[in-house]
Coordinates of C-alpha atoms and ligand atoms in Angstrom, one line a residue:
M44 CA -119.2 3.3 -49.8
V45 CA -121.1 6.2 -48.2
R46 CA -124.8 5.6 -47.8
D47 CA -127.3 8.4 -46.9
E48 CA -129.2 7.2 -43.7
E49 CA -132.5 8.8 -44.7
P50 CA -134.2 7.5 -47.8
F51 CA -135.1 10.4 -50.1
F52 CA -138.2 8.5 -51.3
V53 CA -140.5 5.9 -49.6
D54 CA -142.9 4.4 -52.1
R55 CA -145.7 2.3 -50.6
W56 CA -148.4 0.4 -52.4
R57 CA -150.5 -2.7 -52.0
D58 CA -150.0 -5.8 -54.0
V59 CA -153.3 -6.3 -55.9
E60 CA -153.4 -10.1 -55.6
T61 CA -152.3 -10.5 -52.0
G62 CA -153.3 -7.3 -50.5
N63 CA -149.9 -7.1 -48.8
E64 CA -148.1 -3.8 -48.3
I65 CA -144.9 -3.4 -50.3
V66 CA -142.5 -0.6 -49.4
N67 CA -139.6 0.6 -51.6
E68 CA -137.0 2.9 -49.9
Y69 CA -134.8 4.8 -52.2
R70 CA -131.3 5.8 -50.8
L71 CA -128.5 7.6 -52.3
V72 CA -125.2 5.8 -52.2
F73 CA -121.7 7.0 -53.3
D74 CA -119.0 4.5 -54.1
F75 CA -115.4 5.6 -54.7
R76 CA -115.1 3.7 -57.9
E77 CA -118.6 3.8 -59.3
G78 CA -119.8 7.2 -58.2
L79 CA -123.3 7.9 -57.2
F80 CA -126.2 5.5 -57.6
V81 CA -129.5 4.8 -55.9
E82 CA -130.1 1.7 -53.8
I83 CA -133.7 0.5 -53.7
V84 CA -134.7 -1.7 -50.7
Q85 CA -137.9 -3.5 -51.1
R86 CA -139.8 -4.8 -48.0
S87 CA -142.9 -6.9 -48.0
I88 CA -144.3 -9.7 -46.0
G89 CA -142.2 -12.0 -48.2
G90 CA -139.0 -10.5 -46.9
E91 CA -136.5 -7.8 -48.0
F92 CA -134.3 -7.4 -51.0
S93 CA -132.4 -4.6 -52.7
W94 CA -130.9 -3.6 -56.1
E95 CA -129.0 -0.7 -57.4
V96 CA -130.0 1.8 -60.1
P97 CA -127.7 4.4 -61.8
L98 CA -128.9 7.9 -61.4
D99 CA -129.6 8.1 -65.2
N100 CA -132.0 5.4 -65.1
L101 CA -134.2 6.7 -62.3
D102 CA -137.7 7.8 -63.1
L103 CA -138.8 11.4 -63.1
E104 CA -140.8 11.1 -60.0
S105 CA -137.8 9.7 -57.9
L106 CA -135.6 12.2 -59.4
M107 CA -137.8 15.1 -58.3
R108 CA -138.1 13.5 -54.8
L109 CA -134.3 13.3 -54.8
N110 CA -134.0 16.9 -55.8
D111 CA -136.2 18.0 -52.9
S112 CA -134.8 15.9 -50.2
G113 CA -131.5 17.4 -49.5
S114 CA -130.0 13.9 -49.9
L115 CA -127.5 15.0 -52.5
E116 CA -126.2 17.8 -50.2
R117 CA -125.9 15.5 -47.3
I118 CA -124.0 12.8 -49.1
R119 CA -121.7 15.3 -50.9
A120 CA -120.7 16.9 -47.5
K121 CA -120.0 13.4 -46.1
V122 CA -117.9 12.4 -49.1
K123 CA -116.0 15.9 -48.9
E124 CA -115.2 15.1 -45.3
I125 CA -113.8 11.7 -46.0
M126 CA -111.7 12.9 -49.1
Q127 CA -110.2 15.7 -46.8
R128 CA -109.3 13.3 -44.1
L129 CA -107.9 11.0 -46.8
A130 CA -105.8 13.9 -48.2
E131 CA -104.4 14.7 -44.8
N132 CA -103.5 11.0 -44.3
L133 CA -101.8 10.9 -47.8
D134 CA -99.6 13.9 -46.8
S135 CA -98.3 12.1 -43.7
L136 CA -97.8 8.8 -45.6
F137 CA -96.0 10.4 -48.5
F138 CA -93.2 12.1 -46.6
D139 CA -90.8 14.0 -48.7
P140 CA -87.9 11.7 -49.5
I141 CA -85.9 14.0 -51.6
G142 CA -86.3 16.8 -48.9
D143 CA -84.9 14.4 -46.6
R144 CA -81.7 13.7 -48.8
R145 CA -81.2 17.2 -49.6
R146 CA -80.0 17.9 -45.9
S147 CA -76.2 17.7 -45.8
C148 CA -73.7 17.0 -43.2
Y149 CA -72.4 20.0 -41.6
V150 CA -68.9 18.4 -41.3
C151 CA -68.4 17.0 -44.7
G152 CA -71.4 18.1 -46.8
S153 CA -72.5 14.8 -48.1
G154 CA -76.0 13.6 -47.7
A155 CA -77.2 13.8 -44.0
L156 CA -79.9 11.3 -42.7
H157 CA -79.3 12.0 -39.0
E158 CA -79.7 15.0 -36.7
C159 CA -77.6 15.7 -33.6
V160 CA -79.9 15.5 -30.5
R161 CA -77.9 18.3 -28.8
C162 CA -77.2 20.9 -31.6
N163 CA -79.7 19.8 -34.1
K164 CA -77.1 19.9 -36.9
D165 CA -77.5 17.4 -39.7
V166 CA -74.9 14.7 -39.8
C167 CA -74.1 11.9 -42.3
D168 CA -73.4 8.3 -41.1
Q169 CA -69.7 8.8 -40.8
H170 CA -70.1 11.9 -38.6
A171 CA -73.0 10.6 -36.6
V172 CA -72.3 8.8 -33.1
F173 CA -75.1 6.5 -31.9
A174 CA -74.8 6.4 -28.2
E175 CA -76.6 3.4 -26.5
T176 CA -78.9 4.1 -23.8
E177 CA -80.4 1.9 -21.1
Y178 CA -84.0 1.9 -22.1
E179 CA -84.8 3.8 -25.3
E180 CA -83.5 3.9 -28.9
P181 CA -79.8 4.9 -29.2
L182 CA -79.3 8.8 -29.2
T183 CA -77.7 10.4 -32.2
Y184 CA -75.0 12.9 -31.6
C185 CA -72.5 14.7 -33.9
H186 CA -68.9 13.9 -33.0
E187 CA -68.4 17.2 -31.3
C188 CA -71.4 16.9 -29.0
F189 CA -70.8 13.5 -28.3
W190 CA -67.4 14.2 -26.7
K191 CA -68.9 17.1 -24.9
A192 CA -71.7 14.8 -23.5
V193 CA -69.1 12.4 -22.3
E194 CA -67.1 15.1 -20.6
D195 CA -70.2 16.4 -19.0
D196 CA -71.3 13.0 -17.7
P197 CA -68.3 10.7 -17.3
V198 CA -69.2 7.1 -16.8
Ligands
ZN234 ZN1 -70.2 13.9 -42.7
ZN235 ZN1 -74.0 18.3 -32.2

Protein backbone atom coordinates (compact mmCIF):
# COMPACT_ATOMS: atom_id res chain seq x y z
CA MET A 1 0.00 0.00 0.00
CA VAL A 2 1.17 3.46 -0.87
CA ARG A 3 -0.23 6.33 1.17
CA ASP A 4 0.18 9.98 0.33
CA GLU A 5 1.73 11.72 3.34
CA GLU A 6 -0.24 14.90 2.96
CA PRO A 7 -4.01 14.88 3.23
CA PHE A 8 -5.63 16.50 0.20
CA PHE A 9 -8.52 17.76 2.30
CA VAL A 10 -8.82 18.60 6.01
CA ASP A 11 -12.40 19.13 7.01
CA ARG A 12 -13.02 20.72 10.44
CA TRP A 13 -16.27 21.43 12.20
CA ARG A 14 -17.78 21.62 15.67
CA ASP A 15 -20.10 19.04 17.07
CA VAL A 16 -23.37 20.87 17.76
CA GLU A 17 -24.14 19.01 20.98
CA THR A 18 -20.76 18.87 22.67
CA GLY A 19 -19.02 21.81 21.05
CA ASN A 20 -15.94 19.63 20.43
CA GLU A 21 -13.92 20.06 17.28
CA ILE A 22 -13.97 17.18 14.83
CA VAL A 23 -11.35 16.86 12.09
CA ASN A 24 -11.58 14.63 9.03
CA GLU A 25 -8.36 14.09 7.08
CA TYR A 26 -8.76 12.76 3.55
CA ARG A 27 -5.75 10.92 2.18
CA LEU A 28 -5.22 9.15 -1.12
CA VAL A 29 -4.09 5.52 -0.86
CA PHE A 30 -3.04 3.09 -3.57
CA ASP A 31 -3.35 -0.63 -3.04
CA PHE A 32 -1.84 -3.00 -5.60
CA ARG A 33 -4.98 -5.15 -5.55
CA GLU A 34 -7.75 -2.69 -4.93
CA GLY A 35 -6.39 0.33 -6.76
CA LEU A 36 -6.97 3.89 -5.64
CA PHE A 37 -9.19 4.83 -2.73
CA VAL A 38 -9.51 7.49 -0.07
CA GLU A 39 -8.76 6.92 3.57
CA ILE A 40 -10.58 9.22 5.95
CA VAL A 41 -9.20 9.62 9.46
CA GLN A 42 -11.50 11.28 11.92
CA ARG A 43 -10.06 12.87 15.06
CA SER A 44 -12.02 14.27 17.93
CA ILE A 45 -11.78 14.41 21.70
CA GLY A 46 -13.24 10.91 21.80
CA GLY A 47 -10.27 9.51 19.86
CA GLU A 48 -9.43 8.57 16.32
CA PHE A 49 -10.91 6.17 13.81
CA SER A 50 -10.67 5.71 10.07
CA TRP A 51 -12.57 4.26 7.14
CA GLU A 52 -12.06 3.83 3.42
CA VAL A 53 -14.09 5.31 0.59
CA PRO A 54 -13.81 4.36 -3.10
CA LEU A 55 -13.13 7.31 -5.37
CA ASP A 56 -16.55 6.94 -7.05
CA ASN A 57 -18.29 7.45 -3.74
CA LEU A 58 -16.51 10.67 -2.87
CA ASP A 59 -18.64 13.81 -2.70
CA LEU A 60 -18.08 16.60 -5.19
CA GLU A 61 -16.32 18.97 -2.80
CA SER A 62 -13.76 16.34 -1.78
CA LEU A 63 -13.20 15.44 -5.43
CA MET A 64 -12.49 19.06 -6.28
CA ARG A 65 -10.05 19.35 -3.38
CA LEU A 66 -8.37 16.19 -4.61
CA ASN A 67 -8.11 17.62 -8.08
CA ASP A 68 -6.44 20.82 -6.84
CA SER A 69 -4.11 19.17 -4.33
CA GLY A 70 -1.54 17.45 -6.56
CA SER A 71 -2.09 14.29 -4.50
CA LEU A 72 -2.93 12.20 -7.55
CA GLU A 73 0.32 13.18 -9.27
CA ARG A 74 2.36 12.52 -6.12
CA ILE A 75 0.96 9.05 -5.58
CA ARG A 76 1.19 8.17 -9.26
CA ALA A 77 4.91 9.07 -9.24
CA LYS A 78 5.44 6.94 -6.13
CA VAL A 79 3.59 3.93 -7.53
CA LYS A 80 5.45 4.25 -10.82
CA GLU A 81 8.78 4.24 -9.00
CA ILE A 82 7.82 1.10 -7.07
CA MET A 83 6.61 -0.65 -10.25
CA GLN A 84 9.88 0.16 -11.98
CA ARG A 85 11.88 -1.24 -9.08
CA LEU A 86 9.70 -4.37 -9.10
CA ALA A 87 10.23 -4.80 -12.84
CA GLU A 88 13.99 -4.59 -12.38
CA ASN A 89 13.85 -7.16 -9.59
CA LEU A 90 11.74 -9.44 -11.75
CA ASP A 91 14.33 -9.33 -14.50
CA SER A 92 16.99 -10.54 -12.12
CA LEU A 93 14.72 -13.17 -10.53
CA PHE A 94 13.50 -14.64 -13.78
CA PHE A 95 16.81 -15.48 -15.39
CA ASP A 96 16.66 -17.01 -18.82
CA PRO A 97 16.74 -20.80 -18.29
CA ILE A 98 16.43 -21.60 -22.00
CA GLY A 99 19.21 -19.20 -22.86
CA ASP A 100 21.41 -21.05 -20.38
CA ARG A 101 20.60 -24.40 -21.90
CA ARG A 102 21.22 -23.21 -25.42
CA ARG A 103 24.92 -22.96 -24.69
CA SER A 104 26.74 -26.00 -25.96
CA CYS A 105 29.93 -27.76 -25.00
CA TYR A 106 32.83 -26.78 -27.26
CA VAL A 107 34.17 -30.33 -27.13
CA CYS A 108 31.11 -32.47 -27.86
CA GLY A 109 28.31 -29.98 -28.67
CA SER A 110 25.89 -31.16 -26.00
CA GLY A 111 24.21 -28.80 -23.52
CA ALA A 112 26.77 -26.87 -21.52
CA LEU A 113 26.06 -25.66 -18.01
CA HIS A 114 29.62 -24.71 -17.08
CA GLU A 115 32.22 -22.29 -18.23
CA CYS A 116 35.96 -22.74 -18.07
CA VAL A 117 37.55 -20.13 -15.80
CA ARG A 118 40.61 -19.89 -18.06
CA CYS A 119 39.38 -19.82 -21.65
CA ASN A 120 35.72 -18.97 -20.92
CA LYS A 121 34.51 -21.68 -23.28
CA ASP A 122 31.29 -23.53 -22.43
CA VAL A 123 31.61 -27.14 -21.35
CA CYS A 124 29.20 -29.93 -20.43
CA ASP A 125 29.37 -31.97 -17.21
CA GLN A 126 31.52 -34.60 -18.92
CA HIS A 127 34.04 -32.15 -20.25
CA ALA A 128 34.32 -29.98 -17.16
CA VAL A 129 36.85 -30.48 -14.41
CA PHE A 130 36.02 -29.20 -10.97
CA ALA A 131 39.28 -28.46 -9.23
CA GLU A 132 39.16 -28.26 -5.45
CA THR A 133 40.60 -25.14 -3.92
CA GLU A 134 41.59 -24.54 -0.37
CA TYR A 135 39.01 -21.91 0.59
CA GLU A 136 36.57 -21.07 -2.13
CA GLU A 137 34.14 -22.98 -4.32
CA PRO A 138 35.79 -25.45 -6.70
CA LEU A 139 37.06 -23.89 -9.93
CA THR A 140 35.65 -25.09 -13.22
CA TYR A 141 38.05 -25.84 -16.10
CA CYS A 142 37.75 -27.50 -19.44
CA HIS A 143 40.01 -30.57 -19.69
CA GLU A 144 42.58 -28.78 -21.82
CA CYS A 145 42.95 -25.84 -19.46
CA PHE A 146 42.93 -28.05 -16.42
CA TRP A 147 46.01 -29.94 -17.61
CA LYS A 148 47.69 -26.68 -18.55
CA ALA A 149 46.98 -25.35 -15.07
CA VAL A 150 48.49 -28.47 -13.55
CA GLU A 151 51.61 -28.09 -15.71
CA ASP A 152 51.93 -24.39 -14.82
CA ASP A 153 51.55 -25.03 -11.13
CA PRO A 154 52.61 -28.56 -10.23
CA VAL A 155 51.68 -29.60 -6.73
ZN1 LIG B 1 31.13 -32.06 -23.74
ZN1 LIG C 1 39.42 -23.93 -20.96
